[in-house]
mmCIF file with all atom_site columns, C-alpha atoms in Angstrom:
data_model
loop_
_atom_site.group_PDB
_atom_site.id
_atom_site.type_symbol
_atom_site.label_atom_id
_atom_site.label_alt_id
_atom_site.label_comp_id
_atom_site.label_asym_id
_atom_site.label_entity_id
_atom_site.label_seq_id
_atom_site.pdbx_PDB_ins_code
_atom_site.Cartn_x
_atom_site.Cartn_y
_atom_site.Cartn_z
_atom_site.occupancy
_atom_site.B_iso_or_equiv
_atom_site.pdbx_formal_charge
_atom_site.auth_seq_id
_atom_site.auth_comp_id
_atom_site.auth_asym_id
_atom_site.auth_atom_id
_atom_site.pdbx_PDB_model_num
ATOM 1   C CA . MET A 1 1   ? 2.112   -109.675 110.240 1.00 54.00 ? 23  MET A CA 1
ATOM 2   C CA . LYS A 1 2   ? 2.024   -106.262 108.524 1.00 51.00 ? 24  LYS A CA 1
ATOM 3   C CA . ALA A 1 3   ? 4.645   -107.444 106.056 1.00 51.00 ? 25  ALA A CA 1
ATOM 4   C CA . ILE A 1 4   ? 2.497   -110.458 105.158 1.00 48.00 ? 26  ILE A CA 1
ATOM 5   C CA . LEU A 1 5   ? -0.594  -108.300 104.620 1.00 41.00 ? 27  LEU A CA 1
ATOM 6   C CA . ARG A 1 6   ? 1.402   -105.817 102.538 1.00 51.00 ? 28  ARG A CA 1
ATOM 7   C CA . ALA A 1 7   ? 2.808   -108.637 100.390 1.00 47.00 ? 29  ALA A CA 1
ATOM 8   C CA . LEU A 1 8   ? -0.680  -110.111 99.958  1.00 43.00 ? 30  LEU A CA 1
ATOM 9   C CA . ALA A 1 9   ? -2.112  -106.726 98.950  1.00 47.00 ? 31  ALA A CA 1
ATOM 10  C CA . LEU A 1 10  ? 0.656   -106.202 96.377  1.00 46.00 ? 32  LEU A CA 1
ATOM 11  C CA . THR A 1 11  ? -0.026  -109.671 94.995  1.00 48.00 ? 33  THR A CA 1
ATOM 12  C CA . LEU A 1 12  ? -3.769  -109.035 94.587  1.00 47.00 ? 34  LEU A CA 1
ATOM 13  C CA . ILE A 1 13  ? -3.539  -105.555 93.033  1.00 46.00 ? 35  ILE A CA 1
ATOM 14  C CA . PRO A 1 14  ? -2.373  -106.832 89.605  1.00 49.00 ? 36  PRO A CA 1
ATOM 15  C CA . ILE A 1 15  ? -5.213  -109.384 89.595  1.00 48.00 ? 37  ILE A CA 1
ATOM 16  C CA . VAL A 1 16  ? -7.851  -106.714 90.157  1.00 49.00 ? 38  VAL A CA 1
ATOM 17  C CA . ALA A 1 17  ? -6.270  -104.433 87.583  1.00 52.00 ? 39  ALA A CA 1
ATOM 18  C CA . HIS A 1 18  ? -6.689  -107.057 84.849  1.00 65.00 ? 40  HIS A CA 1
ATOM 19  C CA . ALA A 1 19  ? -10.424 -107.670 85.353  1.00 81.00 ? 41  ALA A CA 1
ATOM 20  C CA . ALA A 1 20  ? -12.463 -106.854 82.247  1.00 93.00 ? 42  ALA A CA 1
ATOM 21  C CA . THR A 1 21  ? -15.965 -106.900 80.840  1.00 96.00 ? 43  THR A CA 1
ATOM 22  C CA . ILE A 1 22  ? -15.950 -107.819 77.156  1.00 96.00 ? 44  ILE A CA 1
ATOM 23  C CA . ALA A 1 23  ? -18.864 -107.607 74.690  1.00 97.00 ? 45  ALA A CA 1
ATOM 24  C CA . LEU A 1 24  ? -19.250 -110.742 72.559  1.00 97.00 ? 46  LEU A CA 1
ATOM 25  C CA . ASN A 1 25  ? -20.061 -109.471 69.070  1.00 95.00 ? 47  ASN A CA 1
ATOM 26  C CA . PRO A 1 26  ? -20.767 -111.301 65.806  1.00 94.00 ? 48  PRO A CA 1
ATOM 27  C CA . GLN A 1 27  ? -17.802 -112.233 63.655  1.00 92.00 ? 49  GLN A CA 1
ATOM 28  C CA . ALA A 1 28  ? -16.780 -109.178 61.619  1.00 88.00 ? 50  ALA A CA 1
ATOM 29  C CA . GLY A 1 29  ? -17.285 -109.596 57.896  1.00 85.00 ? 51  GLY A CA 1
ATOM 30  C CA . HIS A 1 30  ? -19.318 -112.816 58.141  1.00 88.00 ? 52  HIS A CA 1
ATOM 31  C CA . PRO A 1 31  ? -22.422 -112.645 55.923  1.00 89.00 ? 53  PRO A CA 1
ATOM 32  C CA . LEU A 1 32  ? -25.282 -113.283 58.348  1.00 91.00 ? 54  LEU A CA 1
ATOM 33  C CA . LEU A 1 33  ? -28.216 -112.647 55.987  1.00 90.00 ? 55  LEU A CA 1
ATOM 34  C CA . GLY A 1 34  ? -27.099 -112.107 52.403  1.00 85.00 ? 56  GLY A CA 1
ATOM 35  C CA . VAL A 1 35  ? -29.273 -108.964 52.232  1.00 86.00 ? 57  VAL A CA 1
ATOM 36  C CA . SER A 1 36  ? -29.173 -105.643 54.056  1.00 83.00 ? 58  SER A CA 1
ATOM 37  C CA . CYS A 1 37  ? -31.781 -102.909 53.890  1.00 84.00 ? 59  CYS A CA 1
ATOM 38  C CA . GLY A 1 38  ? -30.647 -100.121 56.166  1.00 78.00 ? 60  GLY A CA 1
ATOM 39  C CA . GLY A 1 39  ? -28.300 -102.314 58.162  1.00 86.00 ? 61  GLY A CA 1
ATOM 40  C CA . ILE A 1 40  ? -28.265 -105.695 59.843  1.00 90.00 ? 62  ILE A CA 1
ATOM 41  C CA . HIS A 1 41  ? -29.364 -105.822 63.469  1.00 92.00 ? 63  HIS A CA 1
ATOM 42  C CA . THR A 1 42  ? -28.043 -108.545 65.766  1.00 94.00 ? 64  THR A CA 1
ATOM 43  C CA . SER A 1 43  ? -28.439 -110.124 69.161  1.00 96.00 ? 65  SER A CA 1
ATOM 44  C CA . THR A 1 44  ? -25.784 -112.412 70.634  1.00 97.00 ? 66  THR A CA 1
ATOM 45  C CA . TYR A 1 45  ? -26.471 -115.004 73.307  1.00 98.00 ? 67  TYR A CA 1
ATOM 46  C CA . VAL A 1 46  ? -24.074 -117.185 75.275  1.00 98.00 ? 68  VAL A CA 1
ATOM 47  C CA . THR A 1 47  ? -24.885 -120.876 75.737  1.00 98.00 ? 69  THR A CA 1
ATOM 48  C CA . GLY A 1 48  ? -21.822 -122.297 77.511  1.00 97.00 ? 70  GLY A CA 1
ATOM 49  C CA . PHE A 1 49  ? -18.173 -123.254 77.348  1.00 98.00 ? 71  PHE A CA 1
ATOM 50  C CA . ASP A 1 50  ? -16.959 -125.943 74.943  1.00 97.00 ? 72  ASP A CA 1
ATOM 51  C CA . THR A 1 51  ? -14.425 -128.673 75.726  1.00 96.00 ? 73  THR A CA 1
ATOM 52  C CA . ASN A 1 52  ? -11.572 -126.356 74.621  1.00 96.00 ? 74  ASN A CA 1
ATOM 53  C CA . GLY A 1 53  ? -12.658 -123.647 77.078  1.00 96.00 ? 75  GLY A CA 1
ATOM 54  C CA . ASN A 1 54  ? -14.038 -121.385 74.354  1.00 98.00 ? 76  ASN A CA 1
ATOM 55  C CA . ILE A 1 55  ? -17.412 -119.656 74.667  1.00 98.00 ? 77  ILE A CA 1
ATOM 56  C CA . THR A 1 56  ? -20.336 -120.967 72.626  1.00 98.00 ? 78  THR A CA 1
ATOM 57  C CA . GLY A 1 57  ? -23.387 -118.992 71.652  1.00 98.00 ? 79  GLY A CA 1
ATOM 58  C CA . GLU A 1 58  ? -25.978 -118.029 69.089  1.00 98.00 ? 80  GLU A CA 1
ATOM 59  C CA . VAL A 1 59  ? -26.380 -114.960 66.882  1.00 97.00 ? 81  VAL A CA 1
ATOM 60  C CA . TYR A 1 60  ? -29.783 -113.767 65.680  1.00 96.00 ? 82  TYR A CA 1
ATOM 61  C CA . ALA A 1 61  ? -29.671 -111.327 62.752  1.00 95.00 ? 83  ALA A CA 1
ATOM 62  C CA . TRP A 1 62  ? -32.448 -109.399 61.024  1.00 93.00 ? 84  TRP A CA 1
ATOM 63  C CA . THR A 1 63  ? -33.180 -106.643 58.541  1.00 91.00 ? 85  THR A CA 1
ATOM 64  C CA . ARG A 1 64  ? -36.419 -105.305 57.070  1.00 87.00 ? 86  ARG A CA 1
ATOM 65  C CA . CYS A 1 65  ? -36.766 -104.271 53.425  1.00 86.00 ? 87  CYS A CA 1
ATOM 66  C CA . GLY A 1 66  ? -39.649 -102.159 52.201  1.00 79.00 ? 88  GLY A CA 1
ATOM 67  C CA . SER A 1 67  ? -41.379 -101.626 48.877  1.00 72.00 ? 89  SER A CA 1
ATOM 68  C CA . SER A 1 68  ? -44.651 -100.155 47.732  1.00 61.00 ? 90  SER A CA 1
ATOM 69  C CA . GLY A 1 69  ? -45.538 -102.971 45.348  1.00 58.00 ? 91  GLY A CA 1
ATOM 70  C CA . ARG A 1 70  ? -48.258 -103.026 42.722  1.00 63.00 ? 92  ARG A CA 1
ATOM 71  C CA . GLY A 1 71  ? -51.570 -101.520 43.755  1.00 58.00 ? 93  GLY A CA 1
ATOM 72  C CA . GLY A 1 72  ? -50.075 -99.131  46.275  1.00 56.00 ? 94  GLY A CA 1
ATOM 73  C CA . GLY A 1 73  ? -49.745 -99.601  49.980  1.00 59.00 ? 95  GLY A CA 1
ATOM 74  C CA . TYR A 1 74  ? -46.548 -100.201 51.826  1.00 72.00 ? 96  TYR A CA 1
ATOM 75  C CA . HIS A 1 75  ? -45.262 -103.748 52.206  1.00 77.00 ? 97  HIS A CA 1
ATOM 76  C CA . SER A 1 76  ? -42.112 -104.890 53.904  1.00 83.00 ? 98  SER A CA 1
ATOM 77  C CA . THR A 1 77  ? -40.221 -108.138 54.112  1.00 87.00 ? 99  THR A CA 1
ATOM 78  C CA . LEU A 1 78  ? -38.427 -109.260 57.241  1.00 89.00 ? 100 LEU A CA 1
ATOM 79  C CA . TYR A 1 79  ? -35.248 -111.300 56.698  1.00 92.00 ? 101 TYR A CA 1
ATOM 80  C CA . THR A 1 80  ? -33.908 -113.252 59.689  1.00 94.00 ? 102 THR A CA 1
ATOM 81  C CA . SER A 1 81  ? -31.299 -115.882 60.417  1.00 95.00 ? 103 SER A CA 1
ATOM 82  C CA . TRP A 1 82  ? -29.738 -117.777 63.310  1.00 97.00 ? 104 TRP A CA 1
ATOM 83  C CA . HIS A 1 83  ? -26.100 -118.846 63.472  1.00 97.00 ? 105 HIS A CA 1
ATOM 84  C CA . SER A 1 84  ? -24.015 -120.596 66.092  1.00 98.00 ? 106 SER A CA 1
ATOM 85  C CA . ILE A 1 85  ? -20.788 -118.874 67.105  1.00 97.00 ? 107 ILE A CA 1
ATOM 86  C CA . VAL A 1 86  ? -17.621 -119.606 69.067  1.00 98.00 ? 108 VAL A CA 1
ATOM 87  C CA . TRP A 1 87  ? -15.574 -116.914 70.856  1.00 98.00 ? 109 TRP A CA 1
ATOM 88  C CA . ASP A 1 88  ? -12.224 -117.240 72.619  1.00 97.00 ? 110 ASP A CA 1
ATOM 89  C CA . LEU A 1 89  ? -11.573 -115.867 76.101  1.00 96.00 ? 111 LEU A CA 1
ATOM 90  C CA . THR A 1 90  ? -10.440 -112.511 74.664  1.00 96.00 ? 112 THR A CA 1
ATOM 91  C CA . GLY A 1 91  ? -13.871 -112.041 73.066  1.00 96.00 ? 113 GLY A CA 1
ATOM 92  C CA . ALA A 1 92  ? -12.634 -112.659 69.518  1.00 96.00 ? 114 ALA A CA 1
ATOM 93  C CA . ALA A 1 93  ? -15.070 -114.575 67.315  1.00 97.00 ? 115 ALA A CA 1
ATOM 94  C CA . LEU A 1 94  ? -13.341 -117.755 66.140  1.00 97.00 ? 116 LEU A CA 1
ATOM 95  C CA . ALA A 1 95  ? -16.073 -119.240 63.950  1.00 96.00 ? 117 ALA A CA 1
ATOM 96  C CA . THR A 1 96  ? -19.614 -118.570 62.775  1.00 96.00 ? 118 THR A CA 1
ATOM 97  C CA . LEU A 1 97  ? -21.348 -121.856 61.996  1.00 96.00 ? 119 LEU A CA 1
ATOM 98  C CA . PRO A 1 98  ? -24.724 -123.051 60.744  1.00 96.00 ? 120 PRO A CA 1
ATOM 99  C CA . TYR A 1 99  ? -27.356 -122.853 63.477  1.00 96.00 ? 121 TYR A CA 1
ATOM 100 C CA . ASP A 1 100 ? -27.114 -125.847 65.834  1.00 95.00 ? 122 ASP A CA 1
ATOM 101 C CA . GLY A 1 101 ? -30.729 -125.580 67.024  1.00 95.00 ? 123 GLY A CA 1
ATOM 102 C CA . VAL A 1 102 ? -29.873 -124.561 70.595  1.00 94.00 ? 124 VAL A CA 1
ATOM 103 C CA . VAL A 1 103 ? -32.581 -122.195 71.821  1.00 95.00 ? 125 VAL A CA 1
ATOM 104 C CA . PRO A 1 104 ? -30.755 -119.553 73.857  1.00 96.00 ? 126 PRO A CA 1
ATOM 105 C CA . ASP A 1 105 ? -31.898 -118.602 77.339  1.00 96.00 ? 127 ASP A CA 1
ATOM 106 C CA . PRO A 1 106 ? -31.314 -114.861 77.940  1.00 96.00 ? 128 PRO A CA 1
ATOM 107 C CA . ALA A 1 107 ? -31.027 -115.584 81.701  1.00 97.00 ? 129 ALA A CA 1
ATOM 108 C CA . PHE A 1 108 ? -28.211 -118.169 81.222  1.00 97.00 ? 130 PHE A CA 1
ATOM 109 C CA . THR A 1 109 ? -24.937 -117.614 83.086  1.00 98.00 ? 131 THR A CA 1
ATOM 110 C CA . ALA A 1 110 ? -21.911 -119.851 83.595  1.00 98.00 ? 132 ALA A CA 1
ATOM 111 C CA . THR A 1 111 ? -18.478 -119.625 85.176  1.00 97.00 ? 133 THR A CA 1
ATOM 112 C CA . ASP A 1 112 ? -15.458 -121.698 84.147  1.00 97.00 ? 134 ASP A CA 1
ATOM 113 C CA . SER A 1 113 ? -12.737 -123.064 86.419  1.00 95.00 ? 135 SER A CA 1
ATOM 114 C CA . SER A 1 114 ? -10.627 -119.898 85.908  1.00 95.00 ? 136 SER A CA 1
ATOM 115 C CA . GLY A 1 115 ? -13.427 -117.626 87.110  1.00 96.00 ? 137 GLY A CA 1
ATOM 116 C CA . ASP A 1 116 ? -14.440 -116.333 83.666  1.00 97.00 ? 138 ASP A CA 1
ATOM 117 C CA . THR A 1 117 ? -18.185 -115.626 83.722  1.00 97.00 ? 139 THR A CA 1
ATOM 118 C CA . ILE A 1 118 ? -20.475 -115.431 80.699  1.00 98.00 ? 140 ILE A CA 1
ATOM 119 C CA . SER A 1 119 ? -23.995 -114.041 80.554  1.00 98.00 ? 141 SER A CA 1
ATOM 120 C CA . THR A 1 120 ? -26.448 -112.370 78.210  1.00 97.00 ? 142 THR A CA 1
ATOM 121 C CA . SER A 1 121 ? -27.515 -108.791 78.852  1.00 97.00 ? 143 SER A CA 1
ATOM 122 C CA . PRO A 1 122 ? -30.580 -107.022 77.420  1.00 96.00 ? 144 PRO A CA 1
ATOM 123 C CA . ILE A 1 123 ? -29.886 -103.720 75.679  1.00 93.00 ? 145 ILE A CA 1
ATOM 124 C CA . GLN A 1 124 ? -32.430 -101.187 74.500  1.00 92.00 ? 146 GLN A CA 1
ATOM 125 C CA . THR A 1 125 ? -32.254 -100.044 70.879  1.00 87.00 ? 147 THR A CA 1
ATOM 126 C CA . VAL A 1 126 ? -34.520 -97.877  68.751  1.00 85.00 ? 148 VAL A CA 1
ATOM 127 C CA . TYR A 1 127 ? -35.948 -101.158 67.426  1.00 81.00 ? 149 TYR A CA 1
ATOM 128 C CA . GLY A 1 128 ? -36.718 -102.622 70.880  1.00 88.00 ? 150 GLY A CA 1
ATOM 129 C CA . THR A 1 129 ? -34.816 -105.002 73.114  1.00 93.00 ? 151 THR A CA 1
ATOM 130 C CA . ALA A 1 130 ? -31.749 -106.743 71.730  1.00 95.00 ? 152 ALA A CA 1
ATOM 131 C CA . TYR A 1 131 ? -29.293 -108.978 73.589  1.00 97.00 ? 153 TYR A CA 1
ATOM 132 C CA . LEU A 1 132 ? -25.536 -108.943 73.967  1.00 97.00 ? 154 LEU A CA 1
ATOM 133 C CA . GLY A 1 133 ? -23.311 -111.762 75.187  1.00 97.00 ? 155 GLY A CA 1
ATOM 134 C CA . ILE A 1 134 ? -20.926 -110.619 77.920  1.00 97.00 ? 156 ILE A CA 1
ATOM 135 C CA . LEU A 1 135 ? -17.639 -112.104 79.173  1.00 98.00 ? 157 LEU A CA 1
ATOM 136 C CA . GLU A 1 136 ? -16.350 -111.008 82.566  1.00 97.00 ? 158 GLU A CA 1
ATOM 137 C CA . THR A 1 137 ? -12.795 -112.005 83.364  1.00 95.00 ? 159 THR A CA 1
ATOM 138 C CA . PRO A 1 138 ? -11.382 -112.077 86.893  1.00 90.00 ? 160 PRO A CA 1
#
């Protein structure tokens, strides 16, 4: 009996050692806005798994540009955009697509048949609350 338990423990140790939490970030180098005034701020949301087992989601991007304008006073313009995104199960962004109209739910979670779990987590920034898609692998 001890030998069976020892063998089972040795079998499970590598599984536990490979568990990971992966942040799902926007696709590097993809132009989300076409303008940047002091940086582009983003939130990523997960919305499900597609038929290929990849993770689907949405990316919200924004930046604010300021100017004094004629007549004085400070005016600013807010630039925003939504994009749909697909990540693989390593967290790599595969494609950034035109927005598909899916309104993300920050409380959404899902688990695939392999035990991979996706969710959206709020994070505090100097600009307020943003969101980050998270992948947790078994």
